[in-house]
């Protein structure tokens, strides 16, 4: 029996697979526009059951030595490896991703859980740390304690992988979890329940509830039985989750939208610049929070770089994930297709200079395919320069000085990532220090190893995932001060 047969149409609650009782929701293959499954939405009552299970499981799970929790986590990654092909196939079918990108998602999820299993091993040693000070008669030490039962609300662009960024540190810290996958891409995230089952995790440690944001997501974010909501998605939804969390002063982690720049300086290697610029906005058909969709180019190299960019655009092979040689799939949903093509319409209304693409992909009768699109000399006031599009759409502006480039790069409400392309290391360091972004890349592709940090400045979010910061996000610090 394959992974999908086990999990389809289900929620995982207190160690059991249960059907939802709410509205019936279709899950669509974006390449064919046909349903690949249905599920009944988890009601507020089922969310309540899952939160209760997480609360009941918390004392036992948090009391285990962290190294023992790490053993369970490694059994979960073994289960994922055993179902690797099924999971890759589900990711391709449900998200329209090329095989290589789908494989990277599943491998990245395994690497992240394994990384935090290793951090759990270290956590036991750091659990109680004396504080050095000299006050006669006093001594203090800190204890790191798990936050409690926590909820995750997830997006559709990197199912499984984004969950692993939350699940790894939460389980390592000793938290129990309730996961709400995106209703657009529920399959691989629901597999976390199967992985927990195969690893023999105690009932209630990991629960999965499937449904829409308005019903299941809202019930989770408003639930007083959780100590934290860790959310990845749009800035708009992040704001409503922040409001809901205020009611009972829940902790929040928010990984939100972006409008990330690439800055190409006059000394850049132009072949590298062209490759990185398109990679940064073509990966996952541009549906990346860190898509480098604003290209700022020194005026002296703009024409030469644009020529190379157009060559890169022409090399893109749009296709369904099972098409030989395809390099870019469809957008993940009808809603996203309408959004991206809506921006192409706005560009026409604004009279933008479209160098290539600019419309729906006419060769496809079905599927949410759009043409990779390049706009030149986009005014600062354009909605395409200001707003997150989340598709394969790149906008170009020029600059004449380093100061101007930095000011333009920072002139946005977002601050998730940024990319610098220059052969001058001193300049790269100087510019990186001035950019308002959580992760800056210099002359490299946008990779996110689990040892690094992820999160945004300004309206791109609150908190950091990955690395030691990710683990800290699920730990409370308690100081005990005693008589010497
Ligand atoms: P979204 O905000 O529409 O949905 C995200 C999740 O929130 C879904 O599970 C949805 O069901 C749920 N949700 C919606 N309304 C809710 C509500 N009122 N209460 C509780 N839950 C609710 O985002 P999306 O369209 O799935 O994802 C795209 C967005 O995510 C983009 O803006 C992108 O930049 C952002 N994103 C950010 C990161 C990051 O690391 N910063 C990573 C991936 C995606």
XYZ file of C-alpha atoms and ligand atoms in Angstrom:
528
model
C 0.000 0.000 0.000
C 1.443 3.403 -0.997
C 1.723 6.473 1.205
C -1.204 8.146 -0.508
C -3.597 5.208 0.088
C -2.912 5.454 3.805
C -3.385 9.147 4.256
C -5.912 10.223 1.650
C -9.015 11.923 3.031
C -7.865 11.694 6.627
C -6.782 13.563 9.729
C -4.378 12.092 12.288
C -5.612 12.686 15.804
C -4.404 11.082 19.024
C -2.668 8.285 17.099
C -5.719 7.425 14.927
C -6.769 8.233 11.356
C -10.149 9.946 11.423
C -12.439 11.418 8.764
C -13.430 15.069 8.935
C -17.124 15.834 9.136
C -17.150 19.301 7.539
C -17.390 20.539 3.954
C -16.058 18.260 1.201
C -13.006 19.820 -0.461
C -11.405 18.766 -3.753
C -7.627 18.623 -4.134
C -6.642 19.605 -7.684
C -3.752 18.566 -9.939
C -2.644 21.953 -11.351
C -1.314 20.335 -14.554
C -4.705 18.819 -15.479
C -7.163 20.885 -13.393
C -8.674 17.526 -12.349
C -9.296 16.401 -8.755
C -6.771 13.933 -7.367
C -8.628 13.450 -4.109
C -11.157 14.932 -1.726
C -11.322 15.379 1.998
C -13.907 16.448 4.534
C -12.805 19.473 6.464
C -11.793 19.066 10.122
C -14.362 20.932 12.224
C -13.603 23.063 15.273
C -14.569 19.982 17.379
C -11.911 17.838 15.684
C -9.340 20.603 16.164
C -10.349 20.624 19.820
C -9.794 16.825 20.010
C -6.348 17.223 18.436
C -5.354 20.028 20.827
C -6.585 17.943 23.789
C -4.505 14.987 22.568
C -1.442 17.231 22.250
C -1.992 18.502 25.802
C -2.383 14.983 27.197
C 0.742 13.769 25.423
C 2.849 16.767 26.471
C 3.919 15.719 30.016
C 5.217 12.326 28.856
C 6.921 13.584 25.669
C 8.565 16.584 27.320
C 9.841 14.425 30.197
C 11.767 12.085 27.867
C 15.505 12.685 27.603
C 15.962 14.774 24.432
C 18.204 12.045 23.015
C 15.256 9.633 23.202
C 13.061 12.070 21.303
C 15.864 12.295 18.721
C 15.652 8.520 18.249
C 11.938 8.812 17.394
C 12.719 11.665 14.999
C 15.323 9.586 13.168
C 12.782 6.769 12.847
C 10.423 9.290 11.232
C 13.027 10.278 8.660
C 13.684 6.583 7.978
C 9.937 6.209 7.227
C 10.099 9.180 4.847
C 13.108 7.680 3.058
C 11.196 4.376 2.728
C 8.325 6.230 1.001
C 10.534 8.644 -0.936
C 9.216 7.767 -4.424
C 5.547 8.008 -3.348
C 6.147 11.364 -1.694
C 8.009 12.773 -4.695
C 5.171 11.605 -6.974
C 2.562 13.250 -4.712
C 4.534 16.490 -4.647
C 4.788 16.514 -8.468
C 1.104 15.702 -8.919
C -0.277 18.106 -6.314
C 2.129 21.054 -6.821
C 3.169 20.670 -10.483
C 6.858 20.710 -9.513
C 9.635 19.320 -11.723
C 11.006 16.027 -10.345
C 14.285 17.609 -9.198
C 12.446 20.247 -7.150
C 10.041 17.689 -5.677
C 12.999 15.504 -4.683
C 14.735 18.522 -3.146
C 11.634 19.191 -1.005
C 11.531 15.660 0.418
C 15.311 15.418 0.885
C 15.314 18.855 2.522
C 12.611 17.727 4.970
C 14.639 14.671 5.975
C 17.830 16.713 6.369
C 16.050 19.262 8.548
C 14.502 16.705 10.933
C 17.852 14.889 11.177
C 19.632 18.191 11.884
C 17.277 18.958 14.779
C 17.562 15.377 16.070
C 21.292 16.111 16.422
C 20.483 19.385 18.227
C 18.195 17.414 20.590
C 21.164 15.276 21.555
C 23.015 18.479 22.524
C 19.997 19.932 24.332
C 20.302 17.479 27.218
C 23.775 18.843 27.934
C 22.623 22.472 27.810
C 19.433 21.911 29.777
C 20.732 23.404 33.018
C 23.442 26.078 32.745
C 24.961 28.012 35.693
C 25.063 31.807 35.234
C 28.385 33.458 36.065
C 28.119 36.480 38.395
C 29.429 37.641 41.739
C 26.697 38.564 44.217
C 27.514 37.239 47.668
C 24.992 34.654 48.861
C 23.369 34.120 45.442
C 23.716 31.625 42.659
C 21.594 31.232 39.505
C 21.183 28.824 36.662
C 18.962 28.737 33.577
C 16.777 25.861 32.525
C 15.525 25.450 28.940
C 11.998 24.056 28.912
C 9.657 23.194 26.043
C 6.990 25.778 25.353
C 4.102 23.286 25.442
C 1.640 22.041 22.804
C 2.003 24.140 19.628
C 0.140 24.562 16.329
C 1.528 24.905 12.795
C -0.375 26.554 9.934
C 1.280 25.846 6.591
C 1.341 27.194 3.008
C 1.102 25.291 -0.306
C 4.365 26.262 -1.992
C 6.734 23.885 -0.143
C 4.566 21.245 1.544
C 6.477 18.947 3.890
C 9.660 21.043 3.752
C 8.289 24.109 5.539
C 6.621 21.843 8.100
C 9.992 20.182 8.791
C 11.435 23.609 9.739
C 8.864 23.821 12.539
C 8.474 20.152 13.414
C 12.187 19.416 13.832
C 12.826 22.040 16.530
C 9.415 21.562 18.197
C 9.808 17.795 18.658
C 13.452 18.176 19.690
C 12.517 20.797 22.297
C 9.826 18.510 23.761
C 6.722 20.217 22.367
C 3.723 18.291 21.057
C 2.154 19.510 17.817
C -1.016 19.991 15.794
C -0.285 20.510 12.088
C -2.686 22.182 9.659
C -1.492 21.679 6.062
C -2.641 23.987 3.288
C -5.991 22.838 1.901
C -4.434 23.236 -1.593
C -1.633 20.679 -0.997
C -2.589 18.439 1.949
C -1.065 15.088 0.947
C 2.638 15.162 1.764
C 2.102 17.205 4.934
C -0.492 14.678 6.098
C 2.197 12.015 5.669
C 3.817 13.414 8.830
C 1.037 11.518 10.641
C 2.023 8.275 8.902
C 5.709 8.909 9.655
C 4.813 9.420 13.337
C 2.798 6.193 13.289
C 5.609 4.200 11.653
C 8.152 5.650 14.110
C 5.955 4.606 17.040
C 5.568 8.145 18.422
C 3.294 8.117 21.485
C -0.338 8.971 20.607
C -1.059 12.697 20.619
C 2.537 13.887 20.155
C 1.894 14.694 16.482
C -1.582 15.423 15.110
C -2.706 16.576 11.644
C -5.970 18.396 10.907
C -6.972 19.202 7.326
C -9.198 22.072 6.260
C -9.475 25.651 5.091
C -8.012 28.651 6.862
C -11.446 30.089 7.630
C -12.594 26.970 9.535
C -9.757 24.671 10.613
C -6.984 27.299 10.599
C -9.051 29.817 12.556
C -10.078 27.147 15.118
C -6.404 26.313 15.629
C -5.108 29.878 15.859
C -7.866 30.841 18.319
C -7.477 27.735 20.496
C -6.502 28.563 24.086
C -4.939 25.103 24.542
C -1.846 25.941 22.444
C 1.181 27.915 23.654
C 2.389 28.951 20.198
C 1.218 29.223 16.601
C 4.008 28.915 14.072
C 2.681 30.201 10.768
C 4.062 30.400 7.245
C 1.963 32.139 4.623
C 0.836 35.531 3.452
C 1.353 38.728 5.417
C -2.428 39.294 5.347
C -3.167 35.969 7.098
C -0.196 36.503 9.420
C -1.834 39.680 10.696
C -5.102 37.858 11.486
C -3.162 35.088 13.279
C -1.348 37.746 15.313
C -4.694 39.248 16.333
C -6.114 35.842 17.302
C -2.990 35.087 19.358
C -3.412 38.349 21.294
C -6.575 36.981 22.907
C -4.659 34.587 25.181
C -1.126 35.977 24.653
C 0.091 33.003 22.627
C 3.605 33.001 21.262
C 3.780 33.420 17.505
C 6.297 32.724 14.797
C 5.455 34.387 11.479
C 7.201 33.579 8.187
C 5.466 35.865 5.715
C 5.742 37.342 2.253
C 8.599 38.996 0.432
C 9.596 41.213 -2.480
C 13.272 40.378 -2.534
C 15.835 42.254 -4.651
C 18.868 41.136 -6.645
C 21.530 43.861 -6.891
C 23.871 43.481 -9.877
C 26.909 45.753 -9.746
C 28.987 46.949 -12.705
C 31.826 44.489 -11.993
C 29.521 41.440 -11.930
C 30.118 38.280 -13.956
C 27.177 38.752 -16.336
C 26.666 35.062 -17.126
C 26.468 34.317 -13.409
C 24.192 37.313 -12.870
C 21.766 36.221 -15.587
C 21.682 32.636 -14.295
C 21.134 33.631 -10.671
C 18.560 36.289 -11.521
C 16.328 33.852 -13.372
C 16.930 30.963 -10.981
C 15.824 33.218 -8.149
C 12.505 33.919 -9.794
C 11.896 30.672 -11.746
C 12.358 28.112 -8.969
C 8.969 26.561 -8.100
C 7.500 28.692 -10.940
C 8.339 31.780 -8.893
C 6.137 30.692 -5.987
C 8.814 31.256 -3.373
C 8.613 33.647 -0.441
C 12.221 34.571 -1.235
C 11.745 34.934 -5.014
C 14.208 37.607 -6.115
C 11.619 39.367 -8.259
C 13.095 42.911 -8.213
C 16.232 43.156 -10.343
C 18.340 46.257 -9.668
C 21.099 46.592 -12.280
C 23.883 49.116 -12.655
C 22.962 51.312 -15.643
C 26.246 50.571 -17.460
C 25.528 46.829 -17.808
C 21.739 46.806 -18.123
C 21.558 46.206 -21.895
C 24.199 43.453 -21.869
C 22.535 41.715 -18.919
C 19.067 41.991 -20.444
C 20.264 40.193 -23.589
C 21.573 37.319 -21.480
C 18.369 37.227 -19.444
C 16.268 36.856 -22.562
C 18.429 33.885 -23.612
C 17.775 32.306 -20.200
C 14.034 32.918 -20.611
C 14.044 31.271 -24.031
C 15.666 28.167 -22.545
C 12.744 27.541 -20.156
C 10.705 24.459 -21.060
C 7.186 24.726 -19.656
C 5.520 21.374 -19.111
C 3.751 18.959 -16.834
C 6.092 17.304 -14.323
C 6.102 14.041 -16.306
C 7.283 15.747 -19.530
C 10.870 14.954 -20.509
C 13.147 17.979 -20.280
C 10.583 20.300 -18.680
C 12.121 22.928 -16.436
C 9.054 24.793 -15.194
C 5.615 23.507 -14.218
C 2.252 25.202 -13.812
C 1.298 27.470 -10.937
C -0.070 25.492 -8.007
C -3.736 26.528 -8.076
C -6.422 28.367 -10.011
C -6.325 31.147 -7.403
C -2.578 31.626 -7.945
C -3.021 31.496 -11.740
C -5.696 34.203 -11.533
C -3.438 36.287 -9.301
C -0.368 36.099 -11.576
C -2.283 36.616 -14.827
C -4.087 39.475 -13.048
C -0.704 41.152 -12.532
C 0.112 40.608 -16.232
C -3.164 42.461 -16.990
C -2.214 45.262 -14.584
C 1.159 45.543 -16.363
C -0.662 46.078 -19.665
C -2.924 48.706 -18.054
C 0.118 50.452 -16.558
C 1.841 50.347 -19.979
C 4.925 48.464 -18.718
C 7.633 47.531 -21.188
C 7.360 43.727 -21.496
C 10.526 42.213 -23.007
C 9.321 38.606 -23.121
C 6.261 36.623 -21.972
C 3.447 38.668 -20.480
C 0.500 36.296 -20.789
C -1.091 32.910 -20.250
C 0.899 30.096 -21.878
C -1.128 29.640 -25.080
C 0.313 26.184 -25.867
C -1.631 24.659 -22.956
C -5.381 24.102 -23.117
C -5.477 22.879 -19.547
C -3.305 23.498 -16.523
C -2.347 26.685 -14.737
C 0.568 27.603 -17.021
C 1.808 31.169 -17.449
C 4.635 32.566 -19.550
C 7.807 33.513 -17.700
C 7.700 37.277 -17.945
C 10.266 40.101 -17.933
C 9.421 43.798 -17.549
C 11.997 46.536 -18.097
C 12.255 50.055 -16.596
C 9.407 49.402 -14.181
C 8.469 52.620 -12.353
C 8.830 52.546 -8.575
C 5.132 53.357 -8.289
C 4.064 50.292 -10.328
C 2.044 47.685 -8.442
C 4.329 45.064 -9.998
C 7.336 46.682 -8.310
C 5.576 47.092 -4.975
C 3.454 43.944 -4.462
C 4.258 40.250 -4.053
C 3.251 38.467 -7.291
C 4.412 34.928 -6.484
C 4.970 33.802 -10.070
C 7.745 33.756 -12.732
C 7.680 37.529 -13.207
C 10.844 39.635 -13.001
C 10.916 43.456 -12.972
C 14.038 45.497 -13.810
C 15.180 48.939 -12.645
C 18.599 50.560 -12.976
C 20.785 52.427 -10.486
C 23.905 54.552 -10.822
C 25.470 54.411 -7.334
C 25.831 51.852 -4.558
C 23.873 54.117 -2.166
C 21.004 54.354 -4.627
C 20.952 50.551 -5.076
C 20.760 49.973 -1.317
C 18.056 52.608 -0.836
C 15.929 51.092 -3.620
C 16.457 47.544 -2.339
C 15.254 48.595 1.122
C 12.347 50.670 -0.163
C 9.680 48.022 0.528
C 7.543 46.901 3.456
C 9.139 43.448 3.151
C 12.602 42.234 4.204
C 12.991 38.496 3.693
C 15.985 37.894 1.392
C 18.330 39.737 -0.970
C 20.970 38.767 -3.482
C 24.169 40.663 -4.361
C 26.181 39.978 -7.501
C 29.627 41.558 -7.562
C 33.235 40.431 -7.894
C 34.244 42.862 -5.129
C 34.144 41.059 -1.747
C 34.498 44.266 0.260
C 31.562 45.765 -1.503
C 29.511 42.594 -0.941
C 30.202 42.777 2.787
C 29.445 46.505 2.973
C 26.179 46.172 1.053
C 25.054 43.038 2.952
C 25.419 44.940 6.229
C 23.053 47.652 4.991
C 20.327 45.507 3.435
C 17.142 45.025 5.467
C 16.746 41.285 4.880
C 16.883 38.133 6.978
C 19.153 36.235 4.568
C 21.562 37.822 2.065
C 23.161 35.822 -0.765
C 26.348 36.823 -2.538
C 27.117 35.299 -5.965
C 25.258 32.074 -5.088
C 21.880 30.445 -5.625
C 19.190 30.884 -3.015
C 19.856 27.816 -0.828
C 18.576 27.419 2.753
C 20.636 24.818 4.694
C 19.039 23.881 8.065
C 22.137 25.176 9.914
C 21.447 28.756 8.712
C 18.582 31.041 9.747
C 15.329 31.869 7.998
C 12.941 34.743 8.698
C 12.231 38.311 7.776
C 12.760 41.922 8.714
C 9.775 44.315 8.691
C 6.480 42.812 7.400
C 8.196 39.605 6.265
C 7.731 38.172 9.720
C 8.533 37.731 13.376
C 11.137 35.278 14.691
C 13.639 33.001 12.998
C 13.442 29.379 11.892
C 16.321 26.921 11.414
C 19.667 26.766 13.202
C 19.893 27.344 16.957
C 17.362 30.191 16.581
C 14.748 27.734 15.309
C 15.190 25.551 18.376
C 15.067 28.588 20.686
C 11.673 29.401 19.178
C 10.141 26.382 20.938
C 11.938 26.752 24.282
C 11.102 28.813 27.357
C 14.019 30.108 29.419
C 13.612 29.734 33.162
C 16.172 31.064 35.643
C 16.392 29.573 39.121
C 18.133 31.797 41.698
C 18.983 30.263 45.087
C 20.852 30.986 48.271
C 24.551 30.135 47.957
P -2.113 31.952 2.996
O -1.838 32.982 4.023
O -3.256 32.164 2.084
O -2.364 30.533 3.678
C -1.414 29.935 4.524
C -2.122 29.022 5.504
O -2.946 29.810 6.354
C -3.035 27.985 4.859
O -2.900 26.775 5.577
C -4.416 28.577 5.072
O -5.430 27.595 5.137
C -4.245 29.260 6.412
N -5.177 30.349 6.684
C -5.756 31.208 5.799
N -6.551 32.082 6.454
C -6.478 31.774 7.777
C -7.053 32.322 8.958
N -7.873 33.365 8.901
N -6.738 31.767 10.138
C -5.883 30.727 10.221
N -5.319 30.147 9.139
C -5.601 30.682 7.926
O -0.736 31.776 2.215
P -0.461 30.810 0.982
O -1.152 31.422 -0.205
O -0.730 29.396 1.335
O 1.125 30.949 0.813
C 1.689 31.965 0.060
C 2.260 33.035 0.974
O 3.131 32.436 1.924
C 3.100 34.039 0.244
O 2.810 35.341 0.703
C 4.527 33.667 0.603
O 5.438 34.712 0.537
C 4.348 33.154 1.998
N 5.438 32.236 2.366
C 6.399 32.658 3.241
C 7.468 31.835 3.572
C 8.535 32.292 4.526
O 9.339 31.457 4.949
N 8.601 33.556 4.906
C 7.551 30.566 3.010
C 6.567 30.156 2.125
C 5.505 30.996 1.820
